[in-house]
Short mmCIF file of C-alpha atoms in Angstrom, two decimals:
data_model
loop_
_atom_site.label_atom_id
_atom_site.label_comp_id
_atom_site.label_asym_id
_atom_site.label_seq_id
_atom_site.Cartn_x
_atom_site.Cartn_y
_atom_site.Cartn_z
CA UNK A 1 -1.37 17.84 38.06
CA UNK A 2 2.06 16.71 36.72
CA UNK A 3 5.38 18.45 36.78
CA UNK A 4 4.94 19.67 33.53
CA UNK A 5 1.16 21.19 34.32
CA UNK A 6 -0.56 18.54 32.43
CA UNK A 7 -3.59 16.46 34.23
CA UNK A 8 -3.13 13.08 35.55
CA UNK A 9 -5.14 10.39 34.20
CA UNK A 10 -5.61 7.74 36.59
CA UNK A 11 -5.17 4.19 35.14
CA UNK A 12 -8.84 2.53 34.82
CA UNK A 13 -9.48 0.26 37.87
CA UNK A 14 -10.41 -2.43 35.19
CA UNK A 15 -7.09 -2.22 33.73
CA UNK A 16 -5.13 -2.41 36.92
CA UNK A 17 -7.35 -5.32 38.13
CA UNK A 18 -6.34 -7.34 34.83
CA UNK A 19 -2.62 -6.77 35.76
CA UNK A 20 -2.85 -8.44 38.88
CA UNK A 21 -5.18 -11.07 37.60
CA UNK A 22 -3.44 -14.82 36.12
CA UNK A 23 -4.57 -16.34 33.24
CA UNK A 24 -6.26 -19.12 35.57
CA UNK A 25 -8.46 -16.19 36.87
CA UNK A 26 -9.23 -14.98 33.40
CA UNK A 27 -9.23 -18.14 31.40
CA UNK A 28 -11.65 -20.73 33.17
CA UNK A 29 -11.07 -22.99 34.30
CA UNK A 30 -8.07 -22.74 36.13
CA UNK A 31 -5.45 -25.53 35.27
CA UNK A 32 -4.34 -28.09 37.59
CA UNK A 33 -0.39 -28.09 38.50
CA UNK A 34 1.44 -30.07 35.86
CA UNK A 35 2.14 -33.66 36.88
CA UNK A 36 5.69 -34.03 38.56
CA UNK A 37 6.87 -36.13 35.62
CA UNK A 38 5.86 -33.62 32.55
CA UNK A 39 8.10 -32.04 30.13
CA UNK A 40 10.04 -28.87 31.78
CA UNK A 41 7.78 -26.76 29.01
CA UNK A 42 4.46 -27.98 30.13
CA UNK A 43 5.63 -27.53 33.77
CA UNK A 44 6.73 -23.80 32.71
CA UNK A 45 3.50 -23.43 30.92
CA UNK A 46 1.27 -24.77 33.82
CA UNK A 47 3.26 -22.15 36.27
CA UNK A 48 2.78 -19.44 34.01
CA UNK A 49 -0.70 -19.63 34.25
CA UNK A 50 -0.23 -18.38 38.02
CA UNK A 51 1.92 -15.68 37.10
CA UNK A 52 -0.04 -12.07 37.12
CA UNK A 53 -0.50 -10.76 33.55
CA UNK A 54 1.23 -7.46 34.56
CA UNK A 55 4.56 -9.79 35.35
CA UNK A 56 4.61 -11.65 32.29
CA UNK A 57 7.62 -11.40 30.39
CA UNK A 58 8.61 -11.30 26.31
CA UNK A 59 9.88 -15.00 26.96
CA UNK A 60 6.70 -15.93 28.98
CA UNK A 61 4.53 -14.57 26.07
CA UNK A 62 6.61 -16.27 23.54
CA UNK A 63 6.34 -19.39 25.29
CA UNK A 64 2.41 -19.17 25.73
CA UNK A 65 1.46 -17.74 22.62
CA UNK A 66 3.90 -20.37 20.78
CA UNK A 67 1.87 -23.35 22.68
CA UNK A 68 -1.26 -21.75 21.86
CA UNK A 69 -2.55 -20.93 25.65
CA UNK A 70 -5.32 -18.73 26.11
CA UNK A 71 -4.62 -16.89 22.89
CA UNK A 72 -7.40 -14.55 23.68
CA UNK A 73 -5.37 -13.05 26.38
CA UNK A 74 -2.08 -13.72 25.37
CA UNK A 75 -2.01 -12.58 21.90
CA UNK A 76 -3.25 -9.16 22.83
CA UNK A 77 -0.80 -8.73 25.50
CA UNK A 78 1.75 -9.54 22.99
CA UNK A 79 0.58 -7.10 20.55
CA UNK A 80 0.86 -4.40 23.18
CA UNK A 81 4.33 -5.25 23.39
CA UNK A 82 5.34 -5.64 19.47
CA UNK A 83 3.17 -2.85 18.48
CA UNK A 84 6.30 -0.56 18.27
CA UNK A 85 8.93 -2.68 18.58
CA UNK A 86 8.30 -5.89 16.38
CA UNK A 87 11.70 -7.11 17.03
CA UNK A 88 11.60 -7.51 20.63
CA UNK A 89 13.54 -11.04 21.84
CA UNK A 90 12.66 -13.51 24.49
CA UNK A 91 15.49 -16.33 25.16
CA UNK A 92 15.85 -17.07 21.39
CA UNK A 93 16.43 -14.14 18.72
CA UNK A 94 15.37 -10.53 18.03
CA UNK A 95 11.74 -10.89 16.86
CA UNK A 96 11.09 -14.37 18.30
CA UNK A 97 7.84 -13.44 19.90
CA UNK A 98 6.79 -11.87 16.58
CA UNK A 99 7.08 -15.23 15.30
CA UNK A 100 5.07 -16.78 17.98
CA UNK A 101 2.21 -14.60 16.93
CA UNK A 102 2.82 -15.24 13.18
CA UNK A 103 2.15 -19.04 13.85
CA UNK A 104 -1.21 -18.66 15.51
CA UNK A 105 -3.75 -20.02 13.04
CA UNK A 106 -5.63 -17.87 10.74
CA UNK A 107 -9.29 -18.56 12.26
CA UNK A 108 -7.91 -16.32 15.26
CA UNK A 109 -7.30 -13.33 12.95
CA UNK A 110 -10.38 -13.93 11.24
CA UNK A 111 -12.26 -13.62 14.32
CA UNK A 112 -10.29 -10.51 15.69
CA UNK A 113 -9.87 -7.79 12.73
CA UNK A 114 -8.64 -5.26 15.24
CA UNK A 115 -5.98 -7.32 16.60
CA UNK A 116 -4.84 -8.28 13.12
CA UNK A 117 -4.76 -4.61 12.30
CA UNK A 118 -2.24 -3.78 15.18
CA UNK A 119 -0.15 -6.92 14.09
CA UNK A 120 0.02 -5.21 10.73
CA UNK A 121 0.75 -2.15 12.13
CA UNK A 122 3.77 -4.11 13.77
CA UNK A 123 4.67 -5.51 10.82
CA UNK A 124 4.96 -2.24 8.67
CA UNK A 125 7.68 -1.12 11.15
CA UNK A 126 9.79 -4.31 10.14
CA UNK A 127 13.32 -3.39 8.41
CA UNK A 128 15.04 -6.15 6.92
CA UNK A 129 17.99 -3.61 6.74
CA UNK A 130 17.89 -3.71 10.24
CA UNK A 131 20.83 -4.96 11.95
CA UNK A 132 18.74 -7.15 14.75
CA UNK A 133 16.35 -8.32 11.78
CA UNK A 134 16.56 -12.13 12.64
CA UNK A 135 18.08 -14.27 9.54
CA UNK A 136 15.98 -17.24 9.84
CA UNK A 137 16.14 -20.11 7.83
CA UNK A 138 14.29 -20.00 4.29
CA UNK A 139 13.36 -16.55 5.60
CA UNK A 140 10.76 -18.16 7.72
CA UNK A 141 9.92 -14.41 9.20
CA UNK A 142 9.09 -12.86 5.54
CA UNK A 143 6.98 -15.54 4.37
CA UNK A 144 4.95 -15.83 7.86
CA UNK A 145 4.64 -11.84 7.71
CA UNK A 146 3.53 -11.95 4.23
CA UNK A 147 0.62 -14.41 4.72
CA UNK A 148 -0.71 -11.95 7.15
CA UNK A 149 0.25 -8.13 5.73
CA UNK A 150 -2.38 -6.11 4.26
#
């Protein structure tokens, strides 16, 4: 029992195991280390595939989703973060993780209607009057979001 008298429900073992897994564990085959002369983005993406999923940051997911790496794993993780806080910020601007998710190909969403529903829920929480709402060239956020809204 917790302090408030409610029963504690343990986190299922399979969820805990997933948090300690890496992209190389769940998205086979594992990638080799990036070549020494690879661009910094490539080296970073290769390194992130070895980070436990439970330790990936908003910026890490922004980069992975933006590079279309293991979308079947990275997009659901990103949606879990965005569902209630769509303007989460990586290293660039409020909503940069959302923008990466909005640029995932339409074919991905066509095969995953439940994830699309979560994205639409996140989009419904956007408020252009929010002071954190990003001001992007040509209102890119509005255009990208309108493509996937219900």
